[in-house]
């Protein structure tokens, strides 16, 4: 699953605001497929990590209650424009993706 | 959550080593995920979720936590939640929804230069309080707000 993450990070007076959107079904495992009457297996992101210049700034651990195509926003200090920011996720089926972008 | 994992997360050097190991293909993502607190996320009530995630259930109400959520959510599948904590030394922010099948929705571990602010969107099965739990200096602080849900976001 390439390019499942969109990241926007902007520095304003020393504080970097990061906004991310991930394309993911986030199935709870409690929903039924109406056509086949079978349960749709759980498929959700368990861990999202964000690194600024290789240093971890945020680790999010998610359960099934996070919405489909999750949105995540957070703020941190100490970054400059042009620094690298890496966002990666791993789901309960072992799939994962990551993206590296520049802070603006 | 056991203390080994806490110290593991805090040691960014260790975290770096793990990510190097992952990129080198030494560890599969599944092996890394062993650290995901399954007990906490599968707990059926708030107290057992808190015990599994934080090892404590004593919550102190705090006015320093600002929990922003809608009064009425028309669609329970997408409820925007923003938590801002001005408590010094905020280590983690968790979002719990007591009336969901599994109350613990999300838990965010912050580094020392990350501000006490997270915003995300969650699913809510029915009208419930939303509880933000902030861990700072080994103590748990909380703030809650009721969100009325007109169409549930779980099941279908």
Coordinates of N, CA and C in Angstrom, one line a residue:
Chain A
X1 N 0.9 -1.2 0.0 CA 0.0 0.0 0.0 C 0.9 1.2 0.0
X2 N 1.2 1.6 -1.2 CA 2.1 2.8 -1.2 C 1.3 4.0 -1.2
X3 N 1.9 5.1 -0.8 CA 1.3 6.4 -0.7 C -0.1 6.5 0.0
X4 N -0.2 5.8 1.1 CA -1.4 5.8 1.8 C -1.4 6.9 2.8
X5 N -0.3 7.6 2.9 CA -0.2 8.7 4.0 C -0.1 10.1 3.3
X6 N -0.8 11.0 3.8 CA -0.6 12.4 3.4 C -0.1 13.2 4.6
X7 N 0.9 13.9 4.5 CA 1.4 14.7 5.6 C 1.6 16.1 5.3
X8 N 1.2 17.0 6.2 CA 1.5 18.4 6.0 C 2.1 18.9 7.3
X9 N 3.3 19.5 7.3 CA 3.9 20.0 8.5 C 4.4 21.4 8.3
X10 N 3.9 22.3 9.1 CA 4.3 23.7 9.0 C 4.9 24.2 10.3
X11 N 6.0 25.0 10.2 CA 6.5 25.6 11.4 C 6.0 27.1 11.5
X12 N 5.5 27.4 12.6 CA 5.1 28.8 12.9 C 5.6 29.2 14.3
X13 N 6.3 30.2 14.4 CA 7.0 30.7 15.6 C 7.4 29.5 16.5
X14 N 8.2 28.7 15.9 CA 8.9 27.6 16.7 C 8.1 26.4 16.9
X15 N 6.8 26.4 16.6 CA 6.0 25.2 16.9 C 5.6 24.6 15.5
X16 N 5.9 23.3 15.4 CA 5.5 22.6 14.2 C 4.2 22.0 14.3
X17 N 3.3 22.3 13.4 CA 2.0 21.6 13.4 C 2.0 20.6 12.3
X18 N 1.7 19.3 12.8 CA 1.7 18.2 11.8 C 0.3 17.7 11.6
X19 N -0.1 17.6 10.4 CA -1.4 17.0 10.1 C -1.2 15.8 9.2
X20 N -1.8 14.7 9.5 CA -1.7 13.5 8.6 C -3.0 12.9 8.4
X21 N -3.2 12.4 7.2 CA -4.3 11.6 6.8 C -3.8 10.3 6.2
X22 N -4.4 9.2 6.7 CA -4.0 7.9 6.2 C -5.2 7.2 5.6
X23 N -5.0 6.6 4.5 CA -6.0 5.8 3.8 C -6.0 4.4 4.4
X24 N -7.1 4.1 5.1 CA -7.1 2.8 5.7 C -8.6 2.4 6.1
X25 N -9.0 1.2 5.8 CA -10.4 0.8 6.1 C -10.8 0.9 7.6
X26 N -9.9 0.6 8.5 CA -10.1 0.6 9.9 C -11.4 -0.3 10.3
X27 N -11.4 -1.5 9.9 CA -12.5 -2.4 10.2 C -12.4 -2.9 11.6
X28 N -13.5 -2.9 12.3 CA -13.5 -3.3 13.7 C -13.6 -4.8 13.9
X29 N -14.0 -5.5 12.9 CA -14.2 -6.9 13.1 C -15.6 -7.3 13.6
X30 N -16.4 -6.2 13.8 CA -17.7 -6.4 14.4 C -18.8 -6.1 13.4
X31 N -18.4 -5.9 12.1 CA -19.4 -5.5 11.1 C -19.6 -6.7 10.2
X32 N -20.8 -6.8 9.7 CA -21.2 -7.9 8.8 C -21.2 -7.4 7.4
X33 N -20.7 -8.3 6.5 CA -20.9 -8.0 5.1 C -22.4 -8.3 4.7
X34 N -23.1 -7.3 4.2 CA -24.5 -7.5 4.0 C -24.8 -8.6 2.9
X35 N -23.9 -8.7 2.0 CA -24.2 -9.6 0.9 C -23.9 -11.1 1.3
X36 N -22.8 -11.3 1.9 CA -22.4 -12.7 2.2 C -22.8 -13.1 3.6
X37 N -23.3 -12.1 4.4 CA -23.6 -12.4 5.8 C -22.5 -12.9 6.6
X38 N -21.3 -12.6 6.2 CA -20.1 -13.1 7.0 C -19.5 -11.8 7.7
X39 N -18.9 -12.1 8.8 CA -18.2 -11.0 9.5 C -17.0 -10.5 8.7
X40 N -16.8 -9.2 8.6 CA -15.7 -8.7 8.0 C -14.5 -8.7 9.0
X41 N -13.4 -9.3 8.6 CA -12.3 -9.4 9.7 C -11.8 -8.1 10.1
X42 N -11.4 -8.0 11.3 CA -10.8 -6.8 11.8 C -9.5 -6.4 11.0
X43 N -9.4 -5.1 10.7 CA -8.3 -4.7 9.9 C -8.1 -3.2 10.3
X44 N -7.2 -2.9 11.2 CA -7.1 -1.6 11.7 C -5.6 -1.3 12.0
X45 N -5.3 0.0 12.0 CA -3.9 0.4 12.3 C -3.7 0.3 13.8
X46 N -2.6 -0.2 14.2 CA -2.3 -0.4 15.7 C -1.3 0.7 16.1
X47 N -0.4 1.0 15.3 CA 0.6 1.9 15.8 C 1.1 2.9 14.7
X48 N 1.1 4.2 15.1 CA 1.6 5.2 14.1 C 2.7 5.9 14.8
X49 N 3.9 6.0 14.2 CA 5.0 6.7 14.8 C 5.4 7.8 13.9
X50 N 5.8 8.9 14.5 CA 6.3 10.1 13.8 C 7.7 10.4 14.3
X51 N 8.6 10.6 13.4 CA 10.0 10.9 13.8 C 10.4 12.2 13.1
X52 N 11.0 13.1 13.9 CA 11.6 14.3 13.4 C 13.1 14.1 13.4
X53 N 13.7 14.2 12.2 CA 15.2 14.0 12.0 C 15.6 12.7 12.8
X54 N 14.8 11.6 12.7 CA 15.2 10.4 13.3 C 14.9 10.2 14.7
X55 N 14.4 11.3 15.4 CA 14.0 11.2 16.8 C 12.5 11.1 16.9
X56 N 12.1 10.2 17.7 CA 10.6 9.9 17.8 C 10.0 11.1 18.5
X57 N 8.9 11.7 17.9 CA 8.2 12.8 18.6 C 6.8 12.3 19.1
X58 N 6.2 11.3 18.4 CA 4.9 10.9 18.8 C 4.7 9.4 18.4
X59 N 4.1 8.6 19.4 CA 3.7 7.3 19.1 C 2.3 7.2 19.4
X60 N 1.5 6.8 18.4 CA 0.0 6.7 18.6 C -0.3 5.2 18.6
X61 N -1.0 4.7 19.6 CA -1.5 3.3 19.6 C -3.0 3.4 19.5
X62 N -3.5 2.7 18.5 CA -4.9 2.8 18.2 C -5.6 1.5 18.4
X63 N -6.9 1.6 18.8 CA -7.8 0.5 18.8 C -8.7 0.6 17.6
X64 N -9.7 -0.2 17.6 CA -10.7 -0.2 16.5 C -11.6 1.0 16.4
X65 N -11.6 1.8 17.5 CA -12.5 2.9 17.6 C -12.1 4.2 16.8
X66 N -10.9 4.1 16.2 CA -10.5 5.2 15.4 C -11.1 5.2 14.0
X67 N -11.6 6.3 13.5 CA -12.4 6.3 12.3 C -11.6 5.8 11.1
X68 N -12.4 5.4 10.1 CA -11.9 5.0 8.8 C -11.1 6.2 8.2
X69 N -10.1 5.9 7.4 CA -9.2 6.9 6.9 C -8.8 8.0 8.0
X70 N -8.0 7.5 8.9 CA -7.8 8.3 10.2 C -7.0 9.6 9.9
X71 N -7.4 10.6 10.7 CA -6.8 11.9 10.7 C -6.1 12.0 12.0
X72 N -4.9 12.6 12.0 CA -4.1 12.8 13.2 C -3.4 14.1 13.1
X73 N -3.5 14.9 14.2 CA -2.8 16.1 14.2 C -2.1 16.3 15.5
X74 N -0.9 16.8 15.5 CA -0.2 17.1 16.8 C 0.8 18.2 16.5
X75 N 1.4 18.7 17.7 CA 2.3 19.8 17.6 C 3.6 19.5 18.3
X76 N 4.7 19.9 17.9 CA 5.9 19.8 18.6 C 6.9 20.9 18.4
X77 N 7.8 21.1 19.3 CA 8.7 22.2 19.1 C 10.1 21.7 18.8
X78 N 11.0 22.7 18.4 CA 12.4 22.3 18.1 C 12.7 21.9 16.7
X79 N 11.8 22.1 15.8 CA 12.1 21.8 14.4 C 12.2 23.0 13.6
X80 N 13.0 22.9 12.5 CA 13.2 24.0 11.5 C 12.6 23.6 10.2
X81 N 12.3 24.7 9.4 CA 11.8 24.4 8.0 C 12.9 23.6 7.3
X82 N 12.4 22.6 6.5 CA 13.4 21.8 5.8 C 13.8 20.5 6.5
X83 N 13.5 20.4 7.8 CA 13.8 19.2 8.5 C 13.0 18.0 8.0
X84 N 13.5 16.8 8.2 CA 12.7 15.7 7.7 C 11.7 15.2 8.8
X85 N 10.6 14.7 8.3 CA 9.6 14.2 9.2 C 9.1 12.9 8.6
X86 N 9.2 11.8 9.4 CA 8.9 10.5 8.9 C 7.6 10.0 9.7
X87 N 6.6 9.6 8.9 CA 5.4 9.0 9.5 C 5.3 7.6 9.1
X88 N 5.0 6.7 10.0 CA 4.8 5.3 9.5 C 3.7 4.7 10.4
X89 N 3.1 3.7 9.8 CA 2.0 3.0 10.5 C 2.2 1.5 10.3
X90 N 1.6 0.7 11.2 CA 1.6 -0.8 11.1 C 0.2 -1.2 11.5
X91 N -0.4 -2.1 10.8 CA -1.8 -2.5 11.2 C -1.8 -4.0 11.7
X92 N -2.9 -4.4 12.1 CA -3.0 -5.7 12.8 C -2.8 -6.9 11.8
X93 N -2.8 -6.6 10.5 CA -2.6 -7.7 9.6 C -1.1 -7.7 9.1
X94 N -0.3 -6.9 9.8 CA 1.1 -6.8 9.5 C 1.5 -5.9 8.3
X95 N 0.5 -5.3 7.7 CA 0.8 -4.3 6.6 C 1.4 -3.1 7.2
X96 N 2.1 -2.3 6.5 CA 2.7 -1.1 7.0 C 3.0 -0.2 5.8
X97 N 3.2 1.1 6.2 CA 3.6 2.1 5.2 C 4.3 3.2 5.9
X98 N 5.1 3.9 5.2 CA 5.8 5.1 5.8 C 6.0 6.1 4.7
X99 N 6.2 7.3 5.1 CA 6.4 8.4 4.2 C 7.4 9.4 4.9
X100 N 8.3 10.0 4.1 CA 9.2 10.9 4.6 C 8.9 12.3 3.9
X101 N 8.7 13.3 4.7 CA 8.4 14.6 4.0 C 9.2 15.7 4.7
X102 N 9.2 16.8 4.1 CA 10.0 18.0 4.6 C 9.0 18.9 5.3
X103 N 9.5 19.5 6.5 CA 8.7 20.5 7.2 C 8.8 21.8 6.5
X104 N 7.7 22.4 6.3 CA 7.7 23.7 5.6 C 7.7 24.9 6.5
Chain B
X1 N -0.1 -1.4 31.0 CA 1.1 -1.4 30.3 C 2.3 -1.6 31.2
X2 N 3.2 -2.5 30.9 CA 4.3 -2.7 31.8 C 5.4 -1.7 31.7
X3 N 6.2 -1.6 32.7 CA 7.2 -0.6 32.8 C 8.3 -0.8 31.8
X4 N 8.5 -2.0 31.4 CA 9.6 -2.2 30.4 C 9.3 -1.5 29.1
X5 N 8.0 -1.6 28.8 CA 7.6 -0.9 27.5 C 7.7 0.6 27.6
X6 N 7.4 1.1 28.8 CA 7.5 2.6 29.0 C 8.9 3.0 28.7
X7 N 9.9 2.3 29.4 CA 11.2 2.7 29.3 C 11.7 2.5 27.9
X8 N 11.2 1.4 27.3 CA 11.6 1.1 25.9 C 11.2 2.3 25.0
X9 N 10.0 2.8 25.2 CA 9.6 3.9 24.3 C 10.4 5.2 24.5
X10 N 10.8 5.4 25.8 CA 11.5 6.6 26.1 C 12.9 6.6 25.5
X11 N 13.5 5.4 25.4 CA 14.8 5.4 24.9 C 14.8 5.5 23.4
X12 N 15.0 6.7 22.9 CA 14.9 6.9 21.5 C 16.0 6.1 20.8
X13 N 17.1 6.0 21.4 CA 18.2 5.2 20.8 C 17.8 3.8 20.5
X14 N 17.1 3.2 21.5 CA 16.6 1.9 21.3 C 15.6 1.8 20.1
X15 N 14.7 2.9 20.1 CA 13.7 2.9 19.1 C 14.4 3.0 17.7
X16 N 15.5 3.8 17.6 CA 16.2 3.9 16.4 C 16.8 2.6 16.0
X17 N 17.3 1.9 16.9 CA 17.9 0.6 16.6 C 16.8 -0.4 16.1
X18 N 15.6 -0.3 16.6 CA 14.6 -1.2 16.2 C 14.2 -0.8 14.8
X19 N 14.1 0.5 14.5 CA 13.7 0.9 13.1 C 14.8 0.5 12.1
X20 N 16.1 0.5 12.5 CA 17.1 0.1 11.7 C 17.0 -1.4 11.4
X21 N 16.6 -2.2 12.5 CA 16.4 -3.6 12.4 C 15.3 -3.9 11.4
X22 N 14.2 -3.1 11.5 CA 13.1 -3.3 10.6 C 13.5 -3.1 9.2
X23 N 14.2 -2.0 8.9 CA 14.5 -1.7 7.5 C 15.5 -2.7 7.0
X24 N 16.3 -3.3 7.9 CA 17.2 -4.3 7.4 C 16.5 -5.7 7.3
X25 N 15.2 -5.7 7.6 CA 14.5 -6.9 7.4 C 14.7 -8.0 8.5
X26 N 15.4 -7.5 9.6 CA 15.6 -8.5 10.6 C 14.4 -8.8 11.5
X27 N 13.5 -7.8 11.6 CA 12.3 -8.0 12.3 C 11.1 -7.8 11.4
X28 N 10.2 -8.6 11.5 CA 8.9 -8.3 10.7 C 8.1 -7.4 11.5
X29 N 7.2 -6.6 10.9 CA 6.4 -5.7 11.6 C 5.6 -6.4 12.7
X30 N 5.2 -7.6 12.4 CA 4.4 -8.4 13.4 C 5.2 -8.6 14.7
X31 N 6.5 -8.8 14.5 CA 7.3 -9.0 15.7 C 7.3 -7.8 16.6
X32 N 7.4 -6.6 15.9 CA 7.5 -5.4 16.6 C 6.2 -5.1 17.3
X33 N 5.1 -5.5 16.7 CA 3.8 -5.3 17.2 C 3.5 -6.0 18.5
X34 N 4.3 -6.9 18.8 CA 4.1 -7.7 20.1 C 3.9 -6.7 21.2
X35 N 4.5 -5.5 21.0 CA 4.4 -4.5 22.1 C 3.1 -3.8 22.2
X36 N 2.2 -3.9 21.2 CA 0.9 -3.3 21.2 C 0.1 -3.8 22.4
X37 N -0.4 -3.0 23.3 CA -1.1 -3.5 24.5 C -2.5 -4.0 24.2
X38 N -2.5 -5.3 23.7 CA -3.7 -6.0 23.3 C -4.8 -6.0 24.5
X39 N -4.3 -6.3 25.7 CA -5.2 -6.3 26.8 C -6.0 -5.0 27.0
X40 N -5.2 -3.9 26.8 CA -5.8 -2.6 27.1 C -6.9 -2.3 26.0
X41 N -6.6 -2.6 24.8 CA -7.5 -2.3 23.7 C -8.7 -3.2 23.6
X42 N -8.5 -4.4 24.2 CA -9.6 -5.4 24.2 C -10.4 -5.4 25.4
X43 N -10.0 -4.6 26.4 CA -10.8 -4.5 27.7 C -12.2 -4.0 27.4
X44 N -13.1 -4.6 28.2 CA -14.5 -4.2 27.9 C -15.0 -3.1 28.8
X45 N -14.3 -2.7 29.8 CA -14.8 -1.6 30.6 C -13.6 -0.7 30.9
X46 N -13.9 0.5 31.4 CA -12.9 1.6 31.5 C -11.9 1.2 32.5
X47 N -12.3 0.7 33.6 CA -11.3 0.4 34.7 C -10.3 -0.7 34.2
X48 N -10.7 -1.7 33.6 CA -9.7 -2.7 33.2 C -8.9 -2.2 32.0
X49 N -9.4 -1.3 31.2 CA -8.6 -0.7 30.1 C -7.5 0.1 30.7
X50 N -7.9 0.9 31.7 CA -6.9 1.8 32.4 C -5.9 1.0 33.1
X51 N -6.3 -0.1 33.8 CA -5.3 -0.9 34.5 C -4.3 -1.5 33.5
X52 N -4.8 -2.0 32.4 CA -4.0 -2.6 31.4 C -3.1 -1.6 30.7
X53 N -3.6 -0.4 30.5 CA -2.8 0.6 29.7 C -1.9 1.4 30.6
X54 N -2.4 1.8 31.8 CA -1.6 2.7 32.7 C -1.2 2.1 34.0
X55 N -1.8 1.0 34.4 CA -1.5 0.4 35.6 C -2.1 1.1 36.8
X56 N -3.1 1.9 36.5 CA -3.7 2.7 37.6 C -5.1 3.1 37.1
X57 N -6.0 3.3 38.1 CA -7.3 3.7 37.7 C -7.8 5.0 38.4
X58 N -6.8 5.5 39.2 CA -7.1 6.8 39.9 C -7.0 8.0 39.0
X59 N -8.2 8.6 38.7 CA -8.2 9.7 37.8 C -8.5 11.0 38.7
X60 N -7.7 12.0 38.4 CA -8.0 13.3 39.0 C -8.6 14.2 38.0
X61 N -9.7 14.8 38.3 CA -10.3 15.8 37.3 C -9.4 17.0 37.2
X62 N -9.1 17.4 36.0 CA -8.2 18.6 35.9 C -8.8 19.6 34.9
X63 N -8.7 20.8 35.3 CA -9.2 21.9 34.4 C -8.2 22.3 33.4
X64 N -7.0 21.7 33.5 CA -5.9 22.0 32.5 C -6.0 21.1 31.3
X65 N -7.0 20.3 31.2 CA -7.2 19.5 30.0 C -8.4 20.0 29.3
X66 N -8.2 20.4 28.1 CA -9.3 20.9 27.3 C -9.7 19.8 26.3
X67 N -10.9 19.3 26.4 CA -11.4 18.3 25.5 C -12.4 18.9 24.6
X68 N -12.0 18.9 23.3 CA -12.9 19.5 22.3 C -13.6 18.4 21.5
X69 N -14.9 18.4 21.6 CA -15.7 17.4 20.9 C -17.1 18.0 20.7
X70 N -17.8 17.5 19.6 CA -19.1 18.1 19.4 C -20.1 17.8 20.4
X71 N -21.1 18.6 20.7 CA -22.2 18.3 21.6 C -23.0 17.2 21.0
X72 N -23.3 17.3 19.8 CA -24.1 16.3 19.1 C -23.4 15.8 17.8
X73 N -23.2 14.5 17.7 CA -22.5 14.0 16.5 C -23.6 13.3 15.7
X74 N -23.8 13.9 14.5 CA -24.8 13.3 13.6 C -24.4 11.9 13.2
X75 N -23.1 11.8 12.9 CA -22.6 10.5 12.4 C -21.5 10.0 13.4
X76 N -21.9 8.9 14.1 CA -21.0 8.4 15.1 C -19.7 7.8 14.5
X77 N -19.7 7.6 13.2 CA -18.5 7.0 12.6 C -17.3 8.0 12.5
X78 N -17.7 9.2 12.6 CA -16.6 10.2 12.5 C -16.9 11.3 13.5
X79 N -16.3 11.2 14.7 CA -16.4 12.2 15.7 C -15.1 12.9 16.0
X80 N -14.9 14.1 15.6 CA -13.7 14.8 15.8 C -13.4 15.1 17.3
X81 N -12.2 14.7 17.7 CA -11.9 14.9 19.1 C -10.5 15.6 19.1
X82 N -10.4 16.7 19.9 CA -9.2 17.4 20.1 C -8.9 17.5 21.6
X83 N -7.7 17.0 22.0 CA -7.3 17.1 23.4 C -6.1 18.0 23.6
X84 N -6.3 19.0 24.4 CA -5.1 19.9 24.7 C -4.9 19.8 26.2
X85 N -3.6 19.6 26.5 CA -3.3 19.5 27.9 C -2.2 20.5 28.2
X86 N -2.4 21.3 29.2 CA -1.4 22.3 29.6 C -0.7 21.8 30.9
X87 N -0.9 20.6 31.3 CA -0.2 20.1 32.5 C 1.2 19.9 32.2
X88 N 2.2 20.5 33.0 CA 3.6 20.3 32.7 C 4.0 18.8 32.7
X89 N 4.8 18.4 31.8 CA 5.3 17.1 31.8 C 4.3 16.1 31.3
X90 N 3.4 16.5 30.4 CA 2.5 15.5 29.9 C 3.2 14.4 29.1
X91 N 3.0 13.2 29.5 CA 3.7 12.1 28.9 C 2.9 11.4 27.8
X92 N 1.6 11.2 28.2 CA 0.7 10.6 27.2 C -0.7 11.1 27.3
X93 N -1.4 10.9 26.2 CA -2.8 11.3 26.2 C -3.6 10.1 25.6
X94 N -4.6 9.7 26.3 CA -5.5 8.6 25.8 C -6.9 9.1 25.7
X95 N -7.6 8.5 24.8 CA -9.0 8.8 24.6 C -9.8 7.6 24.9
X96 N -10.8 7.7 25.8 CA -11.6 6.5 26.1 C -13.1 6.9 25.9
X97 N -13.8 5.9 25.4 CA -15.3 6.1 25.2 C -16.0 5.0 26.0
X98 N -16.4 5.3 27.2 CA -16.9 4.2 28.1 C -18.1 3.4 27.5
X99 N -18.9 3.9 26.6 CA -20.0 3.2 26.1 C -19.7 2.4 24.8
X100 N -18.5 2.5 24.3 CA -18.1 1.6 23.2 C -17.8 0.2 23.7
X101 N -17.9 -0.8 22.8 CA -17.6 -2.2 23.2 C -16.2 -2.3 23.8
X102 N -15.3 -1.6 23.2 CA -13.9 -1.6 23.9 C -13.6 -0.1 24.1
X103 N -13.6 0.4 25.3 CA -13.5 1.8 25.6 C -12.3 2.5 25.1
X104 N -11.1 1.9 25.2 CA -9.9 2.6 24.8 C -9.8 2.7 23.3
X105 N -9.9 4.0 22.9 CA -9.9 4.3 21.4 C -8.5 4.5 20.9
X106 N -7.7 5.3 21.6 CA -6.4 5.7 21.2 C -5.6 6.1 22.3
X107 N -4.3 5.9 22.2 CA -3.3 6.3 23.2 C -2.1 6.9 22.5
X108 N -1.8 8.1 22.9 CA -0.7 8.8 22.2 C 0.5 9.0 23.2
X109 N 1.7 8.6 22.9 CA 2.8 8.8 23.7 C 3.6 9.9 23.2
X110 N 3.8 10.9 24.0 CA 4.5 12.1 23.6 C 6.0 12.2 24.0
X111 N 6.8 12.8 23.2 CA 8.2 12.9 23.6 C 8.3 14.3 24.3
X112 N 9.5 14.6 24.8 CA 9.6 15.7 25.7 C 9.4 17.1 24.9
X113 N 9.6 17.1 23.6 CA 9.4 18.4 22.9 C 8.1 18.4 22.2
X114 N 7.2 17.4 22.4 CA 5.9 17.4 21.8 C 4.9 18.1 22.7
X115 N 4.1 18.9 22.1 CA 3.1 19.7 23.0 C 2.0 18.8 23.3
X116 N 1.3 19.1 24.4 CA 0.1 18.4 24.9 C -1.1 18.6 24.0
X117 N -1.0 18.2 22.8 CA -2.1 18.5 21.8 C -2.2 17.3 20.9
X118 N -3.3 16.7 20.8 CA -3.6 15.7 19.7 C -5.0 15.9 19.2
X119 N -5.2 15.7 17.9 CA -6.5 15.8 17.3 C -6.7 14.6 16.4
X120 N -7.8 13.9 16.5 CA -8.1 12.8 15.7 C -9.6 12.6 15.6
X121 N -10.0 11.6 14.9 CA -11.4 11.3 14.7 C -11.7 9.9 15.2
X122 N -12.8 9.7 15.9 CA -13.1 8.4 16.5 C -14.5 7.9 16.1
X123 N -14.8 6.6 16.3 CA -16.1 6.1 16.1 C -16.8 5.9 17.4
X124 N -18.1 6.2 17.5 CA -18.8 6.1 18.7 C -20.1 5.3 18.4
X125 N -20.3 4.2 19.2 CA -21.5 3.4 18.9 C -22.8 4.0 19.3
X126 N -22.8 4.7 20.4 CA -24.0 5.4 20.9 C -23.5 6.6 21.8
X127 N -24.5 7.3 22.2 CA -24.3 8.5 23.1 C -23.4 8.1 24.3
X128 N -22.4 8.8 24.5 CA -21.5 8.4 25.6 C -20.6 9.6 26.0
X129 N -20.0 9.5 27.2 CA -19.0 10.5 27.6 C -17.8 10.2 26.8
X130 N -17.0 11.2 26.5 CA -15.7 10.9 26.0 C -14.7 11.4 27.1
X131 N -13.8 10.5 27.4 CA -12.9 10.8 28.5 C -11.4 10.9 28.0
X132 N -10.8 12.0 28.3 CA -9.4 12.2 27.9 C -8.6 12.0 29.2
X133 N -7.6 11.1 29.1 CA -6.8 10.8 30.2 C -5.4 11.2 29.9
X134 N -4.8 12.0 30.7 CA -3.5 12.6 30.5 C -2.6 12.0 31.6
X135 N -1.4 11.5 31.2 CA -0.5 11.0 32.2 C 0.6 12.0 32.3
X136 N 0.9 12.5 33.5 CA 1.9 13.5 33.7 C 2.6 13.2 35.1
X137 N 3.9 13.1 35.1 CA 4.6 12.8 36.4 C 4.0 11.7 37.2
X138 N 3.7 10.6 36.5 CA 3.2 9.4 37.1 C 1.8 9.4 37.6
X139 N 1.1 10.5 37.4 CA -0.3 10.6 37.9 C -1.2 10.7 36.7
X140 N -2.5 10.3 36.9 CA -3.4 10.4 35.8 C -4.4 11.5 36.0
X141 N -4.6 12.3 35.0 CA -5.6 13.4 35.1 C -6.6 13.2 34.0
X142 N -7.9 13.6 34.2 CA -8.9 13.3 33.2 C -9.8 14.5 33.1
X143 N -10.5 14.5 31.9 CA -11.5 15.5 31.6 C -12.5 14.8 30.8
X144 N -13.8 15.1 30.9 CA -14.8 14.4 30.1 C -15.8 15.3 29.5
X145 N -16.5 14.8 28.5 CA -17.5 15.6 27.8 C -18.5 14.6 27.2
X146 N -19.8 14.9 27.3 CA -20.8 14.0 26.7 C -21.0 14.4 25.3
X147 N -21.0 13.3 24.4 CA -21.3 13.5 23.0 C -22.6 12.7 22.7
X148 N -23.6 13.4 22.2 CA -24.8 12.7 21.8 C -24.7 12.2 20.4
X149 N -25.0 10.9 20.2 CA -24.8 10.4 18.8 C -26.2 10.0 18.3
X150 N -26.5 10.5 17.1 CA -27.8 10.2 16.5 C -27.7 9.0 15.6
X151 N -26.6 8.7 14.9 CA -26.5 7.5 14.2 C -25.2 6.9 14.6
X152 N -25.2 5.6 15.1 CA -24.1 5.0 15.6 C -23.0 4.6 14.5
X153 N -21.8 4.5 15.0 CA -20.7 4.3 14.0 C -20.1 2.9 14.1
X154 N -20.7 2.0 14.9 CA -20.2 0.7 15.0 C -21.2 -0.2 14.5
X155 N -20.8 -1.4 14.0 CA -21.8 -2.3 13.4 C -22.2 -1.7 12.0
X156 N -23.4 -2.1 11.6 CA -23.8 -1.5 10.3 C -25.2 -2.0 9.9

